[in-house]
């Protein structure tokens, strides 16, 4: 398989699956592009999904029955150098990183025993840690059901809709479980641009790509910009709820570095 020139993010759901799906141009006809804002995160299906560079954050939620996802990240490619009358250094490809990522869901008990979905309110032990609106997975006689809700109190999800089947309980029998789907945020690195004949280095790709340098003494040997990193994280950009250092960066669970930009006068960019 040829190494891809554009960054990709591929995933497949699996119950502790060890299947590895490589991302790249040869998969383009088999993958479904997903574009989503950070505030509207689609729940993905069992099919392979590819995230391409959009210049912004993308996200997805994991279905209730998934225990892991298989992920391949590819960083952005470095830009080529511009060396009039000489040899242009070629930008390096970004790193490709593959791993199985475990799913961590927040699960609580419900107290709506005997009721059939849909219900306008789902009563639970508490709603701490859940968003004020969104979706939850509710266990019923028909299996896990996705329920959309529009508000919360300390012990209920209000404005609820969706789902089928009867909820379980009460004690001593098992209580229905309510699960918050885990959300992942995807930052796909951009490719670095090529150096210019005007003496300006190439622009680095989104998500950390460095700007290419210019030649000494005003020469026209300009380096390409570095490729941006591609990463998978659990806290959205701009959020200050991450315990490590208060930033989204600290929540990254997997990172693929971008490739280095080509050097003016022949040197190729470095691979991460």
mmCIF file of N, CA and C in Angstrom, residues 18-23 70-74 96-101 254 256:
data_model
loop_
_atom_site.group_PDB
_atom_site.id
_atom_site.type_symbol
_atom_site.label_atom_id
_atom_site.label_comp_id
_atom_site.label_asym_id
_atom_site.label_seq_id
_atom_site.Cartn_x
_atom_site.Cartn_y
_atom_site.Cartn_z
ATOM 1 N N UNK A 18 -8.810 -6.742 17.354
ATOM 2 C CA UNK A 18 -7.406 -6.486 17.063
ATOM 3 C C UNK A 18 -7.203 -6.149 15.586
ATOM 4 N N UNK A 19 -8.305 -5.936 14.860
ATOM 5 C CA UNK A 19 -8.219 -5.609 13.441
ATOM 6 C C UNK A 19 -7.633 -4.214 13.271
ATOM 7 N N UNK A 20 -6.690 -4.061 12.381
ATOM 8 C CA UNK A 20 -6.060 -2.775 12.108
ATOM 9 C C UNK A 20 -6.482 -2.309 10.729
ATOM 10 N N UNK A 21 -7.076 -1.122 10.634
ATOM 11 C CA UNK A 21 -7.462 -0.546 9.358
ATOM 12 C C UNK A 21 -6.525 0.605 9.041
ATOM 13 N N UNK A 22 -5.795 0.495 7.952
ATOM 14 C CA UNK A 22 -4.898 1.572 7.548
ATOM 15 C C UNK A 22 -5.679 2.640 6.816
ATOM 16 N N UNK A 23 -5.260 3.868 6.990
ATOM 17 C CA UNK A 23 -5.923 4.993 6.332
ATOM 18 C C UNK A 23 -5.113 5.433 5.141
ATOM 19 N N UNK A 70 -10.465 0.823 17.107
ATOM 20 C CA UNK A 70 -9.180 0.676 16.446
ATOM 21 C C UNK A 70 -8.941 1.924 15.605
ATOM 22 N N UNK A 71 -7.829 2.561 15.833
ATOM 23 C CA UNK A 71 -7.581 3.885 15.271
ATOM 24 C C UNK A 71 -6.259 3.916 14.533
ATOM 25 N N UNK A 72 -6.246 4.553 13.374
ATOM 26 C CA UNK A 72 -5.001 4.880 12.688
ATOM 27 C C UNK A 72 -4.961 6.382 12.451
ATOM 28 N N UNK A 73 -3.930 7.027 12.958
ATOM 29 C CA UNK A 73 -3.733 8.456 12.754
ATOM 30 C C UNK A 73 -2.570 8.677 11.808
ATOM 31 N N UNK A 74 -2.712 9.640 10.902
ATOM 32 C CA UNK A 74 -1.630 10.008 9.992
ATOM 33 C C UNK A 74 -1.431 11.510 10.055
ATOM 34 N N UNK A 96 2.551 7.644 10.892
ATOM 35 C CA UNK A 96 1.335 6.838 10.930
ATOM 36 C C UNK A 96 1.353 6.022 12.217
ATOM 37 N N UNK A 97 0.338 6.190 13.042
ATOM 38 C CA UNK A 97 0.273 5.527 14.349
ATOM 39 C C UNK A 97 -1.030 4.743 14.442
ATOM 40 N N UNK A 98 -0.943 3.473 14.818
ATOM 41 C CA UNK A 98 -2.123 2.615 14.948
ATOM 42 C C UNK A 98 -2.202 2.060 16.362
ATOM 43 N N UNK A 99 -3.399 2.073 16.943
ATOM 44 C CA UNK A 99 -3.570 1.565 18.308
ATOM 45 C C UNK A 99 -5.026 1.202 18.547
ATOM 46 N N UNK A 100 -5.256 0.373 19.556
ATOM 47 C CA UNK A 100 -6.599 0.085 20.049
ATOM 48 C C UNK A 100 -6.823 0.925 21.295
ATOM 49 N N UNK A 101 -7.874 1.732 21.282
ATOM 50 C CA UNK A 101 -8.165 2.657 22.370
ATOM 51 C C UNK A 101 -9.367 2.139 23.152
ATOM 52 N N UNK A 254 -3.736 9.757 21.737
ATOM 53 C CA UNK A 254 -2.922 9.236 20.638
ATOM 54 C C UNK A 254 -2.550 10.397 19.726
ATOM 55 N N UNK A 256 -0.078 11.487 16.140
ATOM 56 C CA UNK A 256 0.820 11.199 15.023
ATOM 57 C C UNK A 256 1.446 12.512 14.578
#
